[in-house]
Short mmCIF file of C-alpha atoms in Angstrom, two decimals:
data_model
loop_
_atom_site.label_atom_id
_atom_site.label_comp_id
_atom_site.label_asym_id
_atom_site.label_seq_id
_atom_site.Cartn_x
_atom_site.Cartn_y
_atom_site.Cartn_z
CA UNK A 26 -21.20 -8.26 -43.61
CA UNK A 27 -24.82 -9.31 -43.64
CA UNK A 28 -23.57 -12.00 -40.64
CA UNK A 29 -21.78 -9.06 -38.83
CA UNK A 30 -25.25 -7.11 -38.87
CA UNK A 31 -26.96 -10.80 -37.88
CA UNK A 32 -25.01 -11.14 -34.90
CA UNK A 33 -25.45 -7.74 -33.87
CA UNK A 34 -29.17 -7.51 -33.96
CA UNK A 35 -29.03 -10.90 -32.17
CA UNK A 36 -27.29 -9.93 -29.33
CA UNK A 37 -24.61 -13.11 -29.79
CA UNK A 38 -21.30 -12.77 -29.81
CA UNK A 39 -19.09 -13.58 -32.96
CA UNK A 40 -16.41 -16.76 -33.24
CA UNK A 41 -13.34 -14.60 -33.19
CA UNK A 42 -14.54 -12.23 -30.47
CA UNK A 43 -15.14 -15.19 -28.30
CA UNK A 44 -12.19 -17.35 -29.24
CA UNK A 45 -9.94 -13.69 -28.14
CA UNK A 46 -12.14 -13.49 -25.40
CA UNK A 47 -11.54 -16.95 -24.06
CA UNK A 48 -7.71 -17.45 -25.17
CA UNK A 49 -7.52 -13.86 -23.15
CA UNK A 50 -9.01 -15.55 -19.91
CA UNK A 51 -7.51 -17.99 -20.08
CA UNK A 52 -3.76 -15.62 -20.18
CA UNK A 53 -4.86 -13.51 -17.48
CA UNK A 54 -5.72 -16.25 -15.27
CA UNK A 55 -2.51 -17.79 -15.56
CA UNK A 56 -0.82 -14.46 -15.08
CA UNK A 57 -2.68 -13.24 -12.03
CA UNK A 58 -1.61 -16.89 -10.34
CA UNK A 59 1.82 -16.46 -10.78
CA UNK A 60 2.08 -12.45 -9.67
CA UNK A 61 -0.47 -14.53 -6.50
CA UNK A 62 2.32 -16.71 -6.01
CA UNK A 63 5.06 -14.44 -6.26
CA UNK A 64 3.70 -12.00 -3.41
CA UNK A 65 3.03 -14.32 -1.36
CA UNK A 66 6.74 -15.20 -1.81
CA UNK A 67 7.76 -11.47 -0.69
CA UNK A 68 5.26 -11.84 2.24
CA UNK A 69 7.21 -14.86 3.38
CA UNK A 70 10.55 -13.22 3.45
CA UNK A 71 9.56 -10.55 5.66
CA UNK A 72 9.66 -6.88 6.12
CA UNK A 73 12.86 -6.01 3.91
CA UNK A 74 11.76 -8.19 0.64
CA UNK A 75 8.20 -6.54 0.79
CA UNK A 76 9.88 -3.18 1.36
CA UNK A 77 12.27 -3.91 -1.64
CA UNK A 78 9.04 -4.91 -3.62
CA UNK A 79 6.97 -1.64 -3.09
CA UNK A 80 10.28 0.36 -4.20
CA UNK A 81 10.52 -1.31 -7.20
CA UNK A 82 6.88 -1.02 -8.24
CA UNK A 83 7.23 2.56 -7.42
CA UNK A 84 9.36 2.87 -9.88
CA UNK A 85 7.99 0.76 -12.40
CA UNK A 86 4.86 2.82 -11.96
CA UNK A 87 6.23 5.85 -11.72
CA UNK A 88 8.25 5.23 -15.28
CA UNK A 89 5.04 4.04 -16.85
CA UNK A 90 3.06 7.23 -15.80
CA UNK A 91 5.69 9.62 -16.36
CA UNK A 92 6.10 8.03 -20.22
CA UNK A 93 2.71 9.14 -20.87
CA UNK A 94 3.44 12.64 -21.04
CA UNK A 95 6.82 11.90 -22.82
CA UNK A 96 7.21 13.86 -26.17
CA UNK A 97 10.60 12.46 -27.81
CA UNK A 98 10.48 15.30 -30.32
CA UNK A 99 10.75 17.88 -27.73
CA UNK A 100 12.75 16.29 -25.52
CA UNK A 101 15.67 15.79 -27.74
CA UNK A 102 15.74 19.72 -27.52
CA UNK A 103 15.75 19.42 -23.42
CA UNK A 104 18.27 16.36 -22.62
CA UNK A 105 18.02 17.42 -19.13
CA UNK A 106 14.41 16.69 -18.72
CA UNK A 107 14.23 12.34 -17.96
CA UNK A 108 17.05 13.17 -15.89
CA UNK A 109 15.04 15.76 -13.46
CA UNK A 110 12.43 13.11 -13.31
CA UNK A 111 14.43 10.40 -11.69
CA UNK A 112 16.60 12.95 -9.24
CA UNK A 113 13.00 14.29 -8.27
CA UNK A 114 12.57 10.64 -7.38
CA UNK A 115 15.51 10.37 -5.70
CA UNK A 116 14.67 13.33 -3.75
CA UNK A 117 11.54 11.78 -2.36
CA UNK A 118 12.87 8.16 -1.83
CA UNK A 119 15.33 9.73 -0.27
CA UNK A 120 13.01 11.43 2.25
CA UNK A 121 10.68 8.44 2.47
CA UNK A 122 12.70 5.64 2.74
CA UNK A 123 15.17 7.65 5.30
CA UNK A 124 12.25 7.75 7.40
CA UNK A 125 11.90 3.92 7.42
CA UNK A 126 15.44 3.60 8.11
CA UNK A 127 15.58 5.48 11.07
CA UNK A 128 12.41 3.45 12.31
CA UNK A 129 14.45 0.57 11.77
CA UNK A 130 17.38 1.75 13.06
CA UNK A 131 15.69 2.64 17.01
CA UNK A 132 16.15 -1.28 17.55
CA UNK A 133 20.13 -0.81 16.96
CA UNK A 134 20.93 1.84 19.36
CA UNK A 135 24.43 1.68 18.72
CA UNK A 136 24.52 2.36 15.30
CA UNK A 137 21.51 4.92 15.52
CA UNK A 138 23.94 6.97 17.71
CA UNK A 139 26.64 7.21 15.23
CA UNK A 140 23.81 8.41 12.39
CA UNK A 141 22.38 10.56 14.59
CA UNK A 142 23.63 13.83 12.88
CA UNK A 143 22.28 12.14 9.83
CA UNK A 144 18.63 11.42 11.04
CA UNK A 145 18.36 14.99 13.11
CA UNK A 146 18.61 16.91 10.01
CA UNK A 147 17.44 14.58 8.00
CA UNK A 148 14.15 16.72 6.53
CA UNK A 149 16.24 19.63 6.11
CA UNK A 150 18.49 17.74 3.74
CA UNK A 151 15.55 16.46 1.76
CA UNK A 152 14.19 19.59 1.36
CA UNK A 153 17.46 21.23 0.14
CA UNK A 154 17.86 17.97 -2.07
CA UNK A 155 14.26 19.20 -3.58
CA UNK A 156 15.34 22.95 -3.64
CA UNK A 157 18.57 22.18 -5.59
CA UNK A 158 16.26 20.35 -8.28
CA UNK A 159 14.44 23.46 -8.30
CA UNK A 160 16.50 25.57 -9.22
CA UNK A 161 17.83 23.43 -11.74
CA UNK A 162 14.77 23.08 -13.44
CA UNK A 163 14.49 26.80 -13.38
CA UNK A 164 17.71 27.23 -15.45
CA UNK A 165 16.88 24.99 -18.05
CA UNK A 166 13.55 26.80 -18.77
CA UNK A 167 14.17 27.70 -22.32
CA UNK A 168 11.93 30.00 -24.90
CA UNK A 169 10.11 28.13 -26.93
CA UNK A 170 9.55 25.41 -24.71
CA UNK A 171 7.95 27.29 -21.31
CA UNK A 172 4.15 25.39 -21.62
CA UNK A 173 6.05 21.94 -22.28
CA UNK A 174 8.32 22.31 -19.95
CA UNK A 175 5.90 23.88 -17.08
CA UNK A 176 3.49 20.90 -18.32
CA UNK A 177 6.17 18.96 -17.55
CA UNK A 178 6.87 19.67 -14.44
CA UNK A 179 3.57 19.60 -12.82
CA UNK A 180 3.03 16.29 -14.48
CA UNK A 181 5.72 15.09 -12.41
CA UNK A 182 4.89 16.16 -9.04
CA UNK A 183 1.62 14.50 -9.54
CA UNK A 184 2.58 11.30 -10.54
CA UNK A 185 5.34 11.38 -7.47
CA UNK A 186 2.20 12.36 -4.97
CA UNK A 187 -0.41 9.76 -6.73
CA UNK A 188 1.97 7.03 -6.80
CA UNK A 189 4.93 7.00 -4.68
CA UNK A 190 3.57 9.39 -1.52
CA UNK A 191 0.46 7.62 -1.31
CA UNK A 192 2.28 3.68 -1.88
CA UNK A 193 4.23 4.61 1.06
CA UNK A 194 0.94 4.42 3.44
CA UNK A 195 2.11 0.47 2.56
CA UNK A 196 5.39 1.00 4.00
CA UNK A 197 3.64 2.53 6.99
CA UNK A 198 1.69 -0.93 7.38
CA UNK A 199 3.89 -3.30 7.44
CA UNK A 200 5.50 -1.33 10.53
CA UNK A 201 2.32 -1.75 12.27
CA UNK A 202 2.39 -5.86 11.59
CA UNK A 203 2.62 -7.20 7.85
CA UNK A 204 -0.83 -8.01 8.68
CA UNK A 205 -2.13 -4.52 7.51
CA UNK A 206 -0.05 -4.45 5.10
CA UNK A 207 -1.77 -8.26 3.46
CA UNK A 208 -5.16 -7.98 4.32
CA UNK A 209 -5.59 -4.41 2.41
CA UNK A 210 -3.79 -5.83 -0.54
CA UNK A 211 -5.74 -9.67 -0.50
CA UNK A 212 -8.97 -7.71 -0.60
CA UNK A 213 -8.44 -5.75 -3.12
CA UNK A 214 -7.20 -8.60 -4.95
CA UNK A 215 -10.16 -10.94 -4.15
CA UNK A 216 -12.19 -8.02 -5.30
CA UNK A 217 -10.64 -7.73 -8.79
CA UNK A 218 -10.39 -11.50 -9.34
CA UNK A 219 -14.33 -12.03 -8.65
CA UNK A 220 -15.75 -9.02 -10.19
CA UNK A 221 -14.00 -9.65 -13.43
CA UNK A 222 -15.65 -13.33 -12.78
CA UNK A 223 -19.14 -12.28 -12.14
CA UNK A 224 -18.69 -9.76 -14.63
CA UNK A 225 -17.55 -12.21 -17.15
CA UNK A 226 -20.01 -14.80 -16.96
CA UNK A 227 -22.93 -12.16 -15.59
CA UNK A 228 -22.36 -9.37 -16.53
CA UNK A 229 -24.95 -7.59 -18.71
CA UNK A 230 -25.57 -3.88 -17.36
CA UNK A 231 -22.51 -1.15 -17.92
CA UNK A 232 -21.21 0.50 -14.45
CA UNK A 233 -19.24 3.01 -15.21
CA UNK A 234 -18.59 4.85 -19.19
CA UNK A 235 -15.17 5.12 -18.17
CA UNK A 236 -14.16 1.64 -17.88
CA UNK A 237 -16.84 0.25 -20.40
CA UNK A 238 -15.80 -3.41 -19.65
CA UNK A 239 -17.16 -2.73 -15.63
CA UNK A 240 -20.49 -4.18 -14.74
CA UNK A 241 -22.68 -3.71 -11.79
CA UNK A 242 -23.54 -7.56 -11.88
CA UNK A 243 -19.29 -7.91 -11.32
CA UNK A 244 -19.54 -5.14 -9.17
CA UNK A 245 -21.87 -6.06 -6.58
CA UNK A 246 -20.77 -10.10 -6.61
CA UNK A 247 -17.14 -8.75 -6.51
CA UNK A 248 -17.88 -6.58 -3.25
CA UNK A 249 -20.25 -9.28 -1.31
CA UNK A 250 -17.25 -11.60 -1.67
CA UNK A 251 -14.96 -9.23 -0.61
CA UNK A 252 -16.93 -8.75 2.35
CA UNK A 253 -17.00 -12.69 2.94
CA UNK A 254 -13.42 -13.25 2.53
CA UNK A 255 -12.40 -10.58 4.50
CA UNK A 256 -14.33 -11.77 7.60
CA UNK A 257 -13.33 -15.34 7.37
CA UNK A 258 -9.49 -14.60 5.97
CA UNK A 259 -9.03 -12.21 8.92
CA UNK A 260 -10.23 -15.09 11.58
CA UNK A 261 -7.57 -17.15 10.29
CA UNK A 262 -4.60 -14.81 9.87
CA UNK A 263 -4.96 -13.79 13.78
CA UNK A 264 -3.22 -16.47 15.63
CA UNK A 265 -0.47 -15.87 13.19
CA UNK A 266 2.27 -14.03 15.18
CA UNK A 267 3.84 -13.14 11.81
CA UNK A 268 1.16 -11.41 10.54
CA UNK A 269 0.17 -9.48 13.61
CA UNK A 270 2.50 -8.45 15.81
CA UNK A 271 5.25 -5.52 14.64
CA UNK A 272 8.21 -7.01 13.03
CA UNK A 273 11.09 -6.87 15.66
CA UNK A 274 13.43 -6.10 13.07
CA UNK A 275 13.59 -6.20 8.74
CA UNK A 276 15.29 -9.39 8.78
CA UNK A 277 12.10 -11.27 10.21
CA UNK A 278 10.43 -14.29 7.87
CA UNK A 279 8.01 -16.41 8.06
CA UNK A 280 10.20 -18.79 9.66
CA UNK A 281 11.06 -17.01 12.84
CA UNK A 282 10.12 -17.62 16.38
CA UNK A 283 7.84 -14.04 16.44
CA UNK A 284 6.43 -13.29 19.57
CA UNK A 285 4.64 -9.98 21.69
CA UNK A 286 1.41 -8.53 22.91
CA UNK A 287 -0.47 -8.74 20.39
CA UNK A 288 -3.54 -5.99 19.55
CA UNK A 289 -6.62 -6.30 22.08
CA UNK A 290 -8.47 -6.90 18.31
CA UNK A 291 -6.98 -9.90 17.95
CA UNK A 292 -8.09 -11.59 21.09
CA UNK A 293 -11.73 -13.51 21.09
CA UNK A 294 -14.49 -12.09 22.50
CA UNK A 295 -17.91 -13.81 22.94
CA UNK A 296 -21.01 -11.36 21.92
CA UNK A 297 -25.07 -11.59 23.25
CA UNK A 298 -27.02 -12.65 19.99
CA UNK A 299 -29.92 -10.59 20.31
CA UNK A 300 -33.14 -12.62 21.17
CA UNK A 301 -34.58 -12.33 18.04
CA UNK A 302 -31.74 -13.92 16.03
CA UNK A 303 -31.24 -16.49 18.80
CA UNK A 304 -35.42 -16.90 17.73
CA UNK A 305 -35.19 -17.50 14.19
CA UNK A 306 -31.79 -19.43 14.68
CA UNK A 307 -33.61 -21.99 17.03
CA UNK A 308 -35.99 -22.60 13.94
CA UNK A 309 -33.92 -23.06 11.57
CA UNK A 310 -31.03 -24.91 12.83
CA UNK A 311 -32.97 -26.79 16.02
CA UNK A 312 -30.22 -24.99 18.33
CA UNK A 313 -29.86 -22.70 20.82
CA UNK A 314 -27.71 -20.00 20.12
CA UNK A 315 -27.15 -17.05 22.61
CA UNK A 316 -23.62 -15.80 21.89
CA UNK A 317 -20.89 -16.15 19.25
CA UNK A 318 -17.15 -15.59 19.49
CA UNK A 319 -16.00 -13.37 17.20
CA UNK A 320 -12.49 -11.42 17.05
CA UNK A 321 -13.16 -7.33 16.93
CA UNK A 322 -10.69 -7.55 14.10
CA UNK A 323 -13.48 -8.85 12.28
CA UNK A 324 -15.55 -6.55 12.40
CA UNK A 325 -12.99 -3.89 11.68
CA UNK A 326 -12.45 -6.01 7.99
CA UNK A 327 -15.73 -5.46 7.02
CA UNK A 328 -15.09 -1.77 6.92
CA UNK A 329 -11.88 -2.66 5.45
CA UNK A 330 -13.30 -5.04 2.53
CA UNK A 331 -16.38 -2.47 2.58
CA UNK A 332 -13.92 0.09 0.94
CA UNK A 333 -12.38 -2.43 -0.95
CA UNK A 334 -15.30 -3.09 -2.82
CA UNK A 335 -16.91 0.08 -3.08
CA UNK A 336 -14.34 3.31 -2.97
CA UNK A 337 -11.08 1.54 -3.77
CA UNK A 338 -12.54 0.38 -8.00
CA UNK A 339 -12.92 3.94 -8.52
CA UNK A 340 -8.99 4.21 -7.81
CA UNK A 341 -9.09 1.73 -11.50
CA UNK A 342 -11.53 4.52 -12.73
CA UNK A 343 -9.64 7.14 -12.14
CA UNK A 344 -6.98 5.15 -14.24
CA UNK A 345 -9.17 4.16 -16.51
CA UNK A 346 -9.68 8.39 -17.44
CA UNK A 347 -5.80 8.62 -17.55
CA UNK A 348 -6.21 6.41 -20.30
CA UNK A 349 -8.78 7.73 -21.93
CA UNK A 350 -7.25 11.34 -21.99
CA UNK A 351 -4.01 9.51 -23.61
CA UNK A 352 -6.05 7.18 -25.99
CA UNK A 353 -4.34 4.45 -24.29
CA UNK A 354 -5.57 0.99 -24.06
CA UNK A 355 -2.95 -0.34 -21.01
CA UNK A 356 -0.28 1.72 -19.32
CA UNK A 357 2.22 -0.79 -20.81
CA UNK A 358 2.85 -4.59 -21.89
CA UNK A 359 4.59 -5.56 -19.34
CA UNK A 360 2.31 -8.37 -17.70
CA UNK A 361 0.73 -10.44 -20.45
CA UNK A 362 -3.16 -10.27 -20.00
CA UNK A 363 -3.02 -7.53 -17.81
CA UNK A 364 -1.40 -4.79 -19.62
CA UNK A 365 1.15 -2.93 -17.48
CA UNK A 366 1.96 -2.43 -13.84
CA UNK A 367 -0.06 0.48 -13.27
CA UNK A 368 -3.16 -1.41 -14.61
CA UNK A 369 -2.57 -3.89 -11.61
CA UNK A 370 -2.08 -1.65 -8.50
CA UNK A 371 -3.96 1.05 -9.54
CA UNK A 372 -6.14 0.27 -6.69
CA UNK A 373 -4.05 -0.22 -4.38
CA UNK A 374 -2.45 2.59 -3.15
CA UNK A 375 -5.94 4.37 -2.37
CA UNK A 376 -6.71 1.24 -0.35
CA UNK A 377 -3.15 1.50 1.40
CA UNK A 378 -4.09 5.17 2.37
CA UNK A 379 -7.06 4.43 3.37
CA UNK A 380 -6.25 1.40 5.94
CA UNK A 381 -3.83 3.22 7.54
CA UNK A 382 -5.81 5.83 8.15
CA UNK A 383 -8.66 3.60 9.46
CA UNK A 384 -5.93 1.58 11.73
CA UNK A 385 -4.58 4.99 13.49
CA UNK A 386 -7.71 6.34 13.97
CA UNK A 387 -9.70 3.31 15.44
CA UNK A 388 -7.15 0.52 16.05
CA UNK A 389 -3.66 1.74 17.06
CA UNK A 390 -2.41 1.71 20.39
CA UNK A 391 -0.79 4.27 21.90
CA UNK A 392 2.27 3.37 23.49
CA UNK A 393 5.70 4.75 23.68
CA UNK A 394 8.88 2.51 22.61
CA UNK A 395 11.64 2.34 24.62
CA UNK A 396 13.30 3.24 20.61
CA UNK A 397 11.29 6.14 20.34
CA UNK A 398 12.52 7.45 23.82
CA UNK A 399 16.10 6.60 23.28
CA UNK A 400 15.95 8.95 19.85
CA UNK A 401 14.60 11.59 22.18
CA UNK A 402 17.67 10.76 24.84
CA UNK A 403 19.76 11.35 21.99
CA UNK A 404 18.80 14.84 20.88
CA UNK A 405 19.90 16.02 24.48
CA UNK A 406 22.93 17.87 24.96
CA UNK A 407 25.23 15.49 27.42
CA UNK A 408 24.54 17.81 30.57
CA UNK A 409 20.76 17.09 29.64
CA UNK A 410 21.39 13.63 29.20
CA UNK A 411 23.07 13.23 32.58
CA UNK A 412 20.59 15.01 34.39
CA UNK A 413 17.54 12.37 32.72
CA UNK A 414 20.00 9.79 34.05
CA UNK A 415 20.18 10.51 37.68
CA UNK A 416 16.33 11.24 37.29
CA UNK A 417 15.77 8.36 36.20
CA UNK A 418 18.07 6.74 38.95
CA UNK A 419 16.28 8.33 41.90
CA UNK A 420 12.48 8.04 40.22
CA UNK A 421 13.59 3.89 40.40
CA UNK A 422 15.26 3.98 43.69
CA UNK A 423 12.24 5.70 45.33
CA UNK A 424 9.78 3.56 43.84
CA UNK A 425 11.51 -0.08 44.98
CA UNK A 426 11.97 -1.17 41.33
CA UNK A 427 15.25 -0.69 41.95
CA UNK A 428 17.26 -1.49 45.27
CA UNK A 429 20.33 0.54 44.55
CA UNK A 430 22.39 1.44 40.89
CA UNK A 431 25.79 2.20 41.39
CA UNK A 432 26.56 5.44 39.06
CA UNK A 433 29.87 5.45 37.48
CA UNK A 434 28.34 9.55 36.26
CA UNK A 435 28.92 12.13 38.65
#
């Protein structure tokens, strides 16, 4: 006891704490290089693994968030109620991951005509897919049971809008080139790893109450080499074809001959160093210096990593409360040193809203697919349809691209 009190007044840290301390570095380290390992895998067999991946940690997460709420005692009473929380999961897969399909589906134009009633009413049978849970929910409502129940059921729709609406922003990214759908992720990553490294070794002054274990010494060393990384990393992912063009279809890996126009942002560009720089440069390094190429993708990952190391944390923080209101130390066991799956990507889905937001607004072309104008051709009626095909005929005939089509339509 009278060591206990010692050590406190001291400042030091006991034996025990340290030897935990240590033995749970060392766990976590091991663990966050083979989940390192095993994404990169998924990046490397293209758009459908990664797709397959975010589904299932969907509903990993979604399980482990919904469980918190989960009162076995009451539940017993309700036997209906896990089962309305996986169909209201279904429900919004359903709608999400339709969605996708179709996307993928406007490179197949045969078999996207033979779905077509399927896809053209496809929000309508989403929503009546969501109504029909509805109502059953409504009939079970039993006396006795209305707060739970209610409780319940609002619990539900915000774990399904936290976690699985806002994860598919990451579906959403890979479509754009698996590119935005890495970077986002590698930040954030880089960011966790070194803050929890400067924190560990530096870290003396508290960030946050929430998340008592956060330091502003990991904080600030976390986000400067976040900003670093994200600079360099980006310079050397852009002459990767895999990485930034669109995938051409879900079956694409890192193996296959990928090739297109790729993004302006991707392309060098030499910038004027203003005279001063070029000035101090000169005495420093001996050299003239009077412009630098640099890829405007660059300079679009700072704001990237930017967020990454300041906004996206406070996704953890906001985790970090969930606990707190539980009296939970992880949101499971599942990855040793970690805690559970929700402790890892709690992050990240912020970070994937956020990036695709930033890459419509500022980045995105806008062009129009010759998919996306097939769907359209589609929807016509076939007198419609005709009529856009003898437009089109005479629109190509006038302008010389083409000498003559013969028309089997009259």
């Amino acid at each position: 006891m009278v060591t206990e009190v010692a050590n406190t007044a001291s400042g030091t840290v006991p034996q025990d704490d340290s030897k935990k301390r240590w033995k749970n570095w060392r766990q976590r380290t091991i663990f966050t290089f083979l989940m390192i390992g095993g994404f990169f895998t998924f990046i490397a067999l293209g758009p459908l693994s990664i797709m397959l991946m975010v589904l299932c940690l969907q509903v990993m997460i979604y399980r482990e968030v919904i469980s918190l709420s989960s009162v076995p005692k009451k539940e017993r009473d309700l036997p209906w109620s896990r089962a309305m929380n996986v169909y209201f999961l279904g429900c919004l897969e359903y709608y999400l991951y339709g969605q996708n399909i179709h996307r993928a589906l406007k490179r197949h134009p045969w078999l996207e005509a033979h779905l077509q009633p399927v896809f053209a009413h496809h929000t309508f049978i989403s929503f009546s897919m969501y109504l029909l849970g509805f109502v059953w929910f409504v009939s079970t409502l039993r006396k006795g049971y209305y707060r739970f129940q209610m409780g319940q059921f609002a619990w539900t729709h915000m774990a399904l809008a936290l976690v699985v609406m806002q994860s598919q922003f990451m579906i959403e990214n890979i479509f754009e080139g698996i590119f935005w759908f890495f970077l986002p992720i590698a930040l954030v990553i880089v960011n966790d790893i070194f803050a929890y490294v400067f924190g560990f070794f530096f870290g003396r002054h508290q960030l946050i109450e929430l998340s008592p274990k956060k330091t502003w010494e990991g904080y600030i060393g976390g986000g400067l080499t976040t900003m670093v990384f994200g600079f360099v990393f980006t310079a050397l992912l852009s002459d990767w074809k895999f990485m930034v063009c669109a995938p051409p279809n879900l079956h694409m890996t890192v193996f296959s001959d990928v090739q297109c126009d790729v993004n302006p942002v991707f392309v060098p560009r030499d910038y004027r160093v203003p005279s001063a720089v070029t000035a101090i440069l000169s005495t420093v390094l001996h050299k003239t210096i009077t412009t630098v190429t640099i890829r405007p993708v660059q300079f679009h990952s700072l704001a990237i990593s930017a967020f990454a190391s300041l906004i996206a944390p406070f996704g953890g923080f906001f985790a970090s409360g969930v606990k707190r209101a539980f009296n939970i130390k992880d949101f499971g066991n599942s990855i040793p040193g970690h805690g559970g799956v929700t402790d890892r990507f709690d992050c990240q889905f912020i970070m994937a809203a956020f990036s695709h937001t930033y890459f419509t607004s500022f980045i995105k072309l806008s062009t129009v697919t010759v998919g996306a104008v097939f769907s359209s051709f589609l929807v016509l009626n076939p007198e419609k349809q005709i009529e856009l095909y003898h437009s089109i005929q005479e629109y190509l005939q006038t302008s010389g691209s083409v000498a003559s089509i013969v028309s089997p339509i009259s």
